[in-house]
Coordinates of C-alpha atoms and ligand atoms in Angstrom, one line a residue:
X19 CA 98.9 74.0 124.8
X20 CA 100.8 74.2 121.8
X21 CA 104.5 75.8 121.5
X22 CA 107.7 75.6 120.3
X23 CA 110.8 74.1 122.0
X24 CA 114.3 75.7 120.3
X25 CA 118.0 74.4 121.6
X26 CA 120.0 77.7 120.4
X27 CA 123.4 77.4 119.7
X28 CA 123.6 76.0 116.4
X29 CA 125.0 78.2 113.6
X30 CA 122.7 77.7 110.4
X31 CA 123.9 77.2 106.8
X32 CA 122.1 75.9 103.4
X33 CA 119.4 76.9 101.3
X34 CA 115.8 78.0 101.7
X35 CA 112.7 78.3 99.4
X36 CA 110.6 81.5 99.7
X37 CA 106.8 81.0 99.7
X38 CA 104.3 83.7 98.5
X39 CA 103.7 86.5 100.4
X40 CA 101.1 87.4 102.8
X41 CA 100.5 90.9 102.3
X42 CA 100.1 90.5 98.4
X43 CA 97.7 87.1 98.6
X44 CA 95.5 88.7 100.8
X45 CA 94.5 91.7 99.1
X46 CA 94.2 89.7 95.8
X47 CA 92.2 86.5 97.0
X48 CA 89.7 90.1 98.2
X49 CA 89.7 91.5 94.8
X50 CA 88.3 87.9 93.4
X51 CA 85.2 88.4 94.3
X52 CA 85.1 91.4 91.4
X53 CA 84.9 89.8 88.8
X54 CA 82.3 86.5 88.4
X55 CA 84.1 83.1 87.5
X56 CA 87.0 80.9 88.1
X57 CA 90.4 82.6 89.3
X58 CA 93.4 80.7 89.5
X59 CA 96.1 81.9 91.9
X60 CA 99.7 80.0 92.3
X61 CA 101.9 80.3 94.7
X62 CA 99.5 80.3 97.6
X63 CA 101.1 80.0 101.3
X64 CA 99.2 77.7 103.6
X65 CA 98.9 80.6 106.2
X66 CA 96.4 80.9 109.1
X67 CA 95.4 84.2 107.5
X68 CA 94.6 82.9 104.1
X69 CA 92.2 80.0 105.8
X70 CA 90.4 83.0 107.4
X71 CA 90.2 85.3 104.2
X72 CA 89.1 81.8 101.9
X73 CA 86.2 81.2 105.0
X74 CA 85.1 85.1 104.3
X75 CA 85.4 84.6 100.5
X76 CA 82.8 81.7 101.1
X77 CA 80.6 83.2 103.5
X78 CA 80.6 85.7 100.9
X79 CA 79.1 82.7 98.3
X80 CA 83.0 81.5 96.7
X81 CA 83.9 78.2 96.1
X82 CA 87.5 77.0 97.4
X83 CA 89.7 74.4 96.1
X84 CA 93.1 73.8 97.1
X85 CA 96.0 71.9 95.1
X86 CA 99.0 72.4 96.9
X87 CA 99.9 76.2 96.5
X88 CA 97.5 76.8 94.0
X89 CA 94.1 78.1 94.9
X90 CA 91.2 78.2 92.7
X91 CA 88.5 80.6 94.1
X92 CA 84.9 80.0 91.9
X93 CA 82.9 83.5 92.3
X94 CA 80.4 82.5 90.0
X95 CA 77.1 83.1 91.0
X96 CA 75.1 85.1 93.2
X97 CA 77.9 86.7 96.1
X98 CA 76.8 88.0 99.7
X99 CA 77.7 91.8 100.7
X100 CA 77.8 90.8 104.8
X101 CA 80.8 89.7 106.8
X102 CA 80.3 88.8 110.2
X103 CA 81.9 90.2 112.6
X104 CA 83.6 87.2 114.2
X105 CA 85.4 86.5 110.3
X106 CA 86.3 90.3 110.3
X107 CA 87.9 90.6 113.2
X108 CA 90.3 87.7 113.0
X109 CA 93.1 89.9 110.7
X110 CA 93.7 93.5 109.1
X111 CA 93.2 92.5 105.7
X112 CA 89.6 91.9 106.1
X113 CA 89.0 95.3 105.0
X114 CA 89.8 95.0 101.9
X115 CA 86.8 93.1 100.9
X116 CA 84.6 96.6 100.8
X117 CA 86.5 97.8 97.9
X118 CA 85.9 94.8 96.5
X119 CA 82.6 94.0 97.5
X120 CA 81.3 97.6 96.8
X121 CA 82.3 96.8 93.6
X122 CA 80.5 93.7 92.7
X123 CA 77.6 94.8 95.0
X124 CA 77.7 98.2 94.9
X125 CA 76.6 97.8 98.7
X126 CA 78.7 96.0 102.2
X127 CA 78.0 95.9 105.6
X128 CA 81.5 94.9 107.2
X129 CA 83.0 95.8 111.1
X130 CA 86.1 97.1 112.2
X131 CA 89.0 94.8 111.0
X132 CA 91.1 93.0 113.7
X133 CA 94.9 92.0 113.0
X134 CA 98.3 92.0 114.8
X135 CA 97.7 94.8 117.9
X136 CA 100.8 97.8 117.4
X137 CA 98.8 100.2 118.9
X138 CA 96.1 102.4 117.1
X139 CA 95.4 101.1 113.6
X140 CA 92.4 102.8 112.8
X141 CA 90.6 102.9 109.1
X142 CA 89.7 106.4 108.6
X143 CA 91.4 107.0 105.6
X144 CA 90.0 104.2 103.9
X145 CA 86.3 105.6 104.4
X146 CA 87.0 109.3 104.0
X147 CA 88.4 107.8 99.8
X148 CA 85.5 105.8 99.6
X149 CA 83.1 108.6 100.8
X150 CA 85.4 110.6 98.3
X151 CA 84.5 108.6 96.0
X152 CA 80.7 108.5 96.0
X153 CA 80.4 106.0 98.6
X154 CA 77.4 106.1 101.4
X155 CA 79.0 105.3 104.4
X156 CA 77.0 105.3 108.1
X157 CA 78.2 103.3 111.6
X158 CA 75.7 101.5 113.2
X159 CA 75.8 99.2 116.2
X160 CA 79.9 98.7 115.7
X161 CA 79.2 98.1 111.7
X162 CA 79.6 99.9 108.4
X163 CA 76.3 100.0 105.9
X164 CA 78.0 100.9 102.4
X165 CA 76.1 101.9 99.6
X166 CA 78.1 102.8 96.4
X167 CA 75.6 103.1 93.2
X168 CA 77.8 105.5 91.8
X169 CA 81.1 106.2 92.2
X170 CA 82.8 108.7 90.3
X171 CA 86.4 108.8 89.5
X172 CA 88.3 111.7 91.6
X173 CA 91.9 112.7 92.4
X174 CA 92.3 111.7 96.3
X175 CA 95.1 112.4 98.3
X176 CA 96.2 110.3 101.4
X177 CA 97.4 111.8 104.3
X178 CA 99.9 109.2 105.3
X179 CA 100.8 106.2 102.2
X180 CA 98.8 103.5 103.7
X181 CA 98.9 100.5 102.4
X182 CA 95.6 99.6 103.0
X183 CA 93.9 102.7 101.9
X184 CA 95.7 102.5 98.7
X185 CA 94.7 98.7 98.4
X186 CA 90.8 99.7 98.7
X187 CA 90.7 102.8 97.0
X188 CA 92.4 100.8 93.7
X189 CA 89.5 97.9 94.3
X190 CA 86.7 100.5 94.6
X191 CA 88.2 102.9 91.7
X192 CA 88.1 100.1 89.4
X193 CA 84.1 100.6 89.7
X194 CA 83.8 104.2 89.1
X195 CA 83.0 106.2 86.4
X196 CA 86.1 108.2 85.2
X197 CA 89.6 108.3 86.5
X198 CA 91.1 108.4 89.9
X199 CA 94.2 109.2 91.2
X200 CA 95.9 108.2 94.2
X201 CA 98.1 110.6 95.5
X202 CA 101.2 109.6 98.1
X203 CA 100.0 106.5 97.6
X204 CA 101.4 103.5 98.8
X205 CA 104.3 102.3 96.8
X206 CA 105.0 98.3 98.8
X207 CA 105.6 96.0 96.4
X208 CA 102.6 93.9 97.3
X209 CA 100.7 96.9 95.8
X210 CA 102.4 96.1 92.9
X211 CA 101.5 92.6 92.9
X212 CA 97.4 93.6 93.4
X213 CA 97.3 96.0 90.7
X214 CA 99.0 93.0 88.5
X215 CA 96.4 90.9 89.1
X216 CA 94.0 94.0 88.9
X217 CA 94.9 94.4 85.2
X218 CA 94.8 90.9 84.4
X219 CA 91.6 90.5 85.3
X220 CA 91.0 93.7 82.5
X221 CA 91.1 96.9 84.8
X222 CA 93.2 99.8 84.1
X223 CA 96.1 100.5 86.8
X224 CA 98.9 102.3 86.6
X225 CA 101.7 103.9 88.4
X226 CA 101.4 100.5 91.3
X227 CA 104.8 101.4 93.0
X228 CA 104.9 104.5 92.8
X229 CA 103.4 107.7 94.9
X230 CA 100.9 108.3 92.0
X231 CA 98.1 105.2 91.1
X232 CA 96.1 105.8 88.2
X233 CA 92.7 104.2 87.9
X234 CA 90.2 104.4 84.6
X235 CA 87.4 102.9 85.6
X236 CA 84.1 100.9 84.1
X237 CA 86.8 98.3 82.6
X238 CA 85.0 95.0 82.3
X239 CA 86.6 92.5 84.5
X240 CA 87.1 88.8 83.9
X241 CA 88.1 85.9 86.2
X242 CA 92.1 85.7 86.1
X243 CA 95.4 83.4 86.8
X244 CA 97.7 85.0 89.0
X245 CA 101.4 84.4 90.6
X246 CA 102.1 85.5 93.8
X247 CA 105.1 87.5 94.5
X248 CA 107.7 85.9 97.1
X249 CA 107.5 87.3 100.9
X250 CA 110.2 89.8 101.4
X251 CA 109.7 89.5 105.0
X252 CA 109.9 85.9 105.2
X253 CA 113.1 85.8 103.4
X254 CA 114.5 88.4 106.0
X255 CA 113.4 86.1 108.4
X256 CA 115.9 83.6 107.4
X257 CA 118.6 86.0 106.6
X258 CA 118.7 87.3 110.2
X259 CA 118.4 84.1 111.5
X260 CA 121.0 82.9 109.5
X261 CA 123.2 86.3 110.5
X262 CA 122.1 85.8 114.7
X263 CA 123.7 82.1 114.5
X264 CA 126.9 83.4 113.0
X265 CA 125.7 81.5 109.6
X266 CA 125.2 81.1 105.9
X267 CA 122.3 81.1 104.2
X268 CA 121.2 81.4 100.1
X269 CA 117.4 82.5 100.0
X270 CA 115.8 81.0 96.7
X271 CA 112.8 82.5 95.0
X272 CA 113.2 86.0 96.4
X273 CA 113.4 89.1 94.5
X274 CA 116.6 90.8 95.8
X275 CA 115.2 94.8 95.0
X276 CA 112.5 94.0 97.9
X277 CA 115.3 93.1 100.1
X278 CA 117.3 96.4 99.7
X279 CA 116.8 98.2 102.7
X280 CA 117.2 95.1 105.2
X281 CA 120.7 93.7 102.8
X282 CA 122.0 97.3 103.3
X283 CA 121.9 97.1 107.2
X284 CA 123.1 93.2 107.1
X285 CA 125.9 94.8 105.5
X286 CA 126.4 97.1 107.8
X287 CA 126.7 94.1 110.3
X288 CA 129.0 92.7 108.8
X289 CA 127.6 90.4 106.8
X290 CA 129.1 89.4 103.2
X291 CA 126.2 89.9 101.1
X292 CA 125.8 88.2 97.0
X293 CA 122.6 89.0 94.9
X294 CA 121.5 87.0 92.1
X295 CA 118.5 87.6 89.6
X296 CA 115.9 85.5 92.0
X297 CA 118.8 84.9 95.3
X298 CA 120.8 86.4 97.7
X299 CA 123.9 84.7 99.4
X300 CA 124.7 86.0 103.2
X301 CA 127.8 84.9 104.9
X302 CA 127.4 86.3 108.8
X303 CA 130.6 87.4 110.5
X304 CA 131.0 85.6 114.0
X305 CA 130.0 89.0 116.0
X306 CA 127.6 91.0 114.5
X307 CA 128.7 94.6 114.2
X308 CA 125.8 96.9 115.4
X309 CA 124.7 99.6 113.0
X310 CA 124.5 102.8 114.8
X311 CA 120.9 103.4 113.8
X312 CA 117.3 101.7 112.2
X313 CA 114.2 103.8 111.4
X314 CA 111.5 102.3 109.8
X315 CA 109.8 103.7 107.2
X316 CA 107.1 103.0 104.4
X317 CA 108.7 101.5 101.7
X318 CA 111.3 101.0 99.8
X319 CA 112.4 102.8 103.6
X320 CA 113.5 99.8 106.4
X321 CA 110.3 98.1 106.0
X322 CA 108.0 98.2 109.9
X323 CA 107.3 94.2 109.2
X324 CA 111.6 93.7 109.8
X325 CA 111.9 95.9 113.0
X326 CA 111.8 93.0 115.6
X327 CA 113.7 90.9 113.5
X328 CA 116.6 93.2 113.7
X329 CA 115.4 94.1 117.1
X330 CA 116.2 90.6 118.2
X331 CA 119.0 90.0 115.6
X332 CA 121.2 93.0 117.3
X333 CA 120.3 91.7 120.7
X334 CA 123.9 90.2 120.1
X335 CA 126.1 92.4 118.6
X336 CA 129.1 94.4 119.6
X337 CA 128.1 97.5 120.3
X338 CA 124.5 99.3 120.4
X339 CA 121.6 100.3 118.1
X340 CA 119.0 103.2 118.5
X341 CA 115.8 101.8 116.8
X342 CA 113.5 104.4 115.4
X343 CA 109.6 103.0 114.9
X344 CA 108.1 105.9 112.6
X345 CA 104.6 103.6 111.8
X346 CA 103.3 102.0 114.4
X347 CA 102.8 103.4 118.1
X348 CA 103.5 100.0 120.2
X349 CA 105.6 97.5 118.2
X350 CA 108.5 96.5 120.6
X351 CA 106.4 93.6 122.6
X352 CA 108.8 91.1 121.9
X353 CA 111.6 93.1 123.7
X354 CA 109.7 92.7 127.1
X355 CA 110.2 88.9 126.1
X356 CA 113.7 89.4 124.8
X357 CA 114.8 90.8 128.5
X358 CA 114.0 87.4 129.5
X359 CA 117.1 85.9 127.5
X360 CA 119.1 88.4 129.1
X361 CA 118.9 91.2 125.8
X362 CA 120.1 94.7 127.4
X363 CA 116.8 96.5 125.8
X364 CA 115.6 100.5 126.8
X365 CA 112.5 101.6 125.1
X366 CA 111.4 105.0 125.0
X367 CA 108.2 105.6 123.2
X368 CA 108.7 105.0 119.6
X369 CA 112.6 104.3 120.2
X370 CA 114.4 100.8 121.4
X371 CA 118.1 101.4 122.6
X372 CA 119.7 97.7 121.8
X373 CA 122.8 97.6 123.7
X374 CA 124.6 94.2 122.1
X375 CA 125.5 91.3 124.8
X376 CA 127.9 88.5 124.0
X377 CA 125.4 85.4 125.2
X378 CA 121.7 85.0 125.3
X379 CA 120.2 82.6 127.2
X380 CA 117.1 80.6 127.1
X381 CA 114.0 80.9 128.6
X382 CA 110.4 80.8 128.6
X383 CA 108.8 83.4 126.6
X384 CA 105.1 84.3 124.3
X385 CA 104.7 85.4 121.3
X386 CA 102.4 88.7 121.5
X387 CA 101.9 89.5 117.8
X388 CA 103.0 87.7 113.9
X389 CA 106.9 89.4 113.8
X390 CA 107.4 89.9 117.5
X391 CA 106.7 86.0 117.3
X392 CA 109.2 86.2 114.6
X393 CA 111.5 87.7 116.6
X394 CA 111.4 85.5 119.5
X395 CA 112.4 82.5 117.0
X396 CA 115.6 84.3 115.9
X397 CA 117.1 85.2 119.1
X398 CA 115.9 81.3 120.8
X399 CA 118.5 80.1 117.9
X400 CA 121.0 82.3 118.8
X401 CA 120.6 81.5 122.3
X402 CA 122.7 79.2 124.6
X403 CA 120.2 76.1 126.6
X404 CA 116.2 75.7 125.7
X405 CA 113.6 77.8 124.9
X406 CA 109.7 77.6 124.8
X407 CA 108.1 80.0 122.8
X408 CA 104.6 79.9 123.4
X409 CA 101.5 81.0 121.3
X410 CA 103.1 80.3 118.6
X411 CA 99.5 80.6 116.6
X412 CA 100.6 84.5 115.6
X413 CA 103.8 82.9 114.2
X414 CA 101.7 80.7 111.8
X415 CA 100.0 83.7 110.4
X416 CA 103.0 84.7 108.6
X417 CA 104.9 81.6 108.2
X418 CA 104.7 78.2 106.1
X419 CA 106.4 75.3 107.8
X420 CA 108.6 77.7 109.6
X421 CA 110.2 74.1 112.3
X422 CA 111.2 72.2 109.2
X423 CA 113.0 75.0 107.1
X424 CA 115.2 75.9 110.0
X425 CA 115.4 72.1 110.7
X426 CA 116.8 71.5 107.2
X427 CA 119.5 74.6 108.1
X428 CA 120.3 72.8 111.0
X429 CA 118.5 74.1 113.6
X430 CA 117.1 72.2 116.7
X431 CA 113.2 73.4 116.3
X432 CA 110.2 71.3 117.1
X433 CA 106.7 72.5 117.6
X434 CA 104.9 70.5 120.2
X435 CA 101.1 70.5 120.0
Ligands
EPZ12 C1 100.0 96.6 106.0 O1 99.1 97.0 107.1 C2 100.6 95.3 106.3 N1 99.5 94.3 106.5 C3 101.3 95.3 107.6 O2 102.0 94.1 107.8 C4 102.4 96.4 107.5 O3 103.0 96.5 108.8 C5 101.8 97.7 107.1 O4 101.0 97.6 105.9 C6 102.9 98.8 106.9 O5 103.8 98.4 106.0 C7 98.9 93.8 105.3 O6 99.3 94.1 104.2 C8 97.8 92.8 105.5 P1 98.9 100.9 106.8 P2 98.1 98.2 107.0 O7 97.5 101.2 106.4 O8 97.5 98.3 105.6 C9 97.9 104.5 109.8 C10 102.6 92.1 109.0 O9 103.3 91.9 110.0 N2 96.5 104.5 109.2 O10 99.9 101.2 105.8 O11 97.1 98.1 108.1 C11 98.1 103.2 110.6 O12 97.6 103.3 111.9 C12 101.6 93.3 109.0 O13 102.6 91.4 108.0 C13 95.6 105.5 109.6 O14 95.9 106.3 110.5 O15 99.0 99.4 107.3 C14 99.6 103.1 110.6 O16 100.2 103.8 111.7 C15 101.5 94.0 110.3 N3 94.4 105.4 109.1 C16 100.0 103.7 109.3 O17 98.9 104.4 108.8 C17 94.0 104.5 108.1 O18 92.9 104.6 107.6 C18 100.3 102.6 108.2 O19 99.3 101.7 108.2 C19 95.0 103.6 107.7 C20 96.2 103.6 108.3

């Protein structure tokens, strides 16, 4: 069984390199199959997630090639509109290929997606857009039969800024006749990064960032070359694992706006914070100060994806914080696991009371999800003695050679498996 063994107690300091992020590659590696021909995309993490979505993208007729983190996704060709159930349910993202599917097929049959479990995550407001939209949409046996002939451009408005929703609307919108607009839209910067790749590939997106997303659609699209943005969450990774071990830590390749909301509460920690044009320097106080309160919101709020990072983070800190999760209904798993390491932890629904202690210790603990996994790392380094993290597989969703960064800062990380 594989797992991860962590002697804590060692205070980190250097330099890391940030890979490219999850949440953006995902979505865009989706919208490839929209346009026939050879894409190009750099800065390509080797993540258990992208494997998955590349083994959809060629059940779905792609061909994959892979030269270190660039990916080169051939969609020339006659391309499939079924994905298995067994491929869907294996992340979140998965969904995304009916916007773009519908849009090179103008039909899908997909399942329910699958991804980290935080309670309810269902996808009603993707189909109520795409119904919206001029999509024919029935359930059958557990799968969705989508027809979309014609889609007309419409203004929609979401009820709650989901990323997702606002990924798929942009994917299928891009295929409909007229304009659409996305109301209270997502504005995540990995939406950013889609509708980047979007319009190099010849759409017509704008407003990606913002509340409002503008579609005209019937642009004809071309195979593209595409960067991917750095992983703000990654990089706050190694920030609060530099900040638990009472470190230093310069983050390379990041883009330091992303990272406002998490540098603010560092800051309020304590933590001497410097910001370059593609860096940011962090300097951690030997106690952590504990802000008084968190609340996560969708972005540029305190980004969900960071909450058990600071969850753990604070587990050591001098005084206590009330955590606040506004998104998702069951997200504190880790701090079952924390309690282990002798954390002080009170949850109340949506609300963690961290009460800071002066000395973890390890222990033997599993990770239950990708950041509660995370999480788990963070306060292991920070901890006095061993611990074995197992199931580390949701960790390696996320993360790129997470053992051999830390190593380089001077941790004592193997994996073992
Ligand atoms: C994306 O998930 C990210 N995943 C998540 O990151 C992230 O936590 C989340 O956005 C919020 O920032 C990817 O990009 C692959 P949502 P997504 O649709 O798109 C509700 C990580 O750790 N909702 O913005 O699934 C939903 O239940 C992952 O990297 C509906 O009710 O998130 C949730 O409460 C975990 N109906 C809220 O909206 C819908 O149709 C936000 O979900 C869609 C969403």
């Amino acid at each position: 069984m594989s797992r991860i063994l962590v002697n804590g107690g060692h205070r980190l300091s250097g330099c890391v390199k940030i890979h490219g992020a999850k949440n953006a590659v995902l979505p865009i590696l989706a919208a490839t199959v929209m346009a026939e021909g050879v894409h190009t995309i750099h800065n390509c993490p080797k993540l258990s997630d992208v494997s998955v979505t590349c083994e959809i993208l060629e059940k779905l007729g792609a061909h994959i090639t892979r030269d270190g983190d660039t990916l080169v996704v051939d969609t020339t060709g006659e391309m499939e509109s079924f994905i298995p159930e067994s491929l869907m349910r294996k992340l979140r993202s998965s969904v995304i290929f009916l916007g773009a599917v519908l849009t090179r097929k103008k039909e899908a049959k997909i399942s329910a997606p699958g991804g980290c479990e935080l309670g309810p995550r269902p996808i009603d407001l993707h189909i109520k857009a795409l119904r919206e939209l001029g999509a024919d949409i029935k359930e059958e046996h557990g799968y969705l039969i989508c027809r979309a002939d014609n889609l007309y451009g419409k203004d929609i408005h979401l009820d709650i800024p989901s990323v997702g929703a606002t990924e798929n609307i942009m994917l299928a919108a891009c295929n409909a006749d007229g304009v659409t607009t996305i109301k209270n839209a997502a504005c995540e910067p990995e939406i950013e990064d889609l509708a980047n790749f979007l319009n190099s590939m010849g759409a017509c997106v704008s407003g990606a960032g913002t509340s409002t997303v503008t579609i005209v659609g019937k642009q004809e699209l071309k195979a593209s070359e595409h960067k991917v943005m750095p992983d703000r969450i990654v990089a706050t990774t190694y920030l609060c694992a530099a900040a638990a071990t009472g470190g230093e830590i310069d983050v390379l390749d990041v883009c330091p706006e992303h990272l406002s909301a998490v540098l603010a509460v560092l800051s309020d920690c304590g933590c001497r914070i410097i910001k370059g044009k593609d860096r940011v320097m962090l300097k951690a106080p030997q106690i952590l100060k504990s802000p008084a309160a968190i609340k996560t919101m969708p972005y540029p709020g305190f980004p969900t994806d960071a909450q058990s990072l600071f969850l753990a983070m604070l587990t050591k800190s001098d005084g206590t914080t009330m955590i606040t999760e506004t998104i998702f209904e069951s997200r504190y798993k880790a701090a079952g696991e924390l309690l282990r390491m002798g954390a002080k932890i009170s949850i109340n629904g949506r609300v963690a009371l961290v009460k800071g202690v002066n000395k973890l210790s390890g222990a033997c603990v599993s990770a239950q999800d990708l950041r509660g996994g995370a999480a788990l790392v963070i306060a292991a380094l920070a901890a006095d003695g061993k611990t074995v993290i197992n199931s580390p597989e949701f960790i390696y969703r996320g993360y790129e050679n997470l053992e051999e960064n830390l190593q380089r800062l001077g941790a004592d990380i193997v994996y073992e498996g």
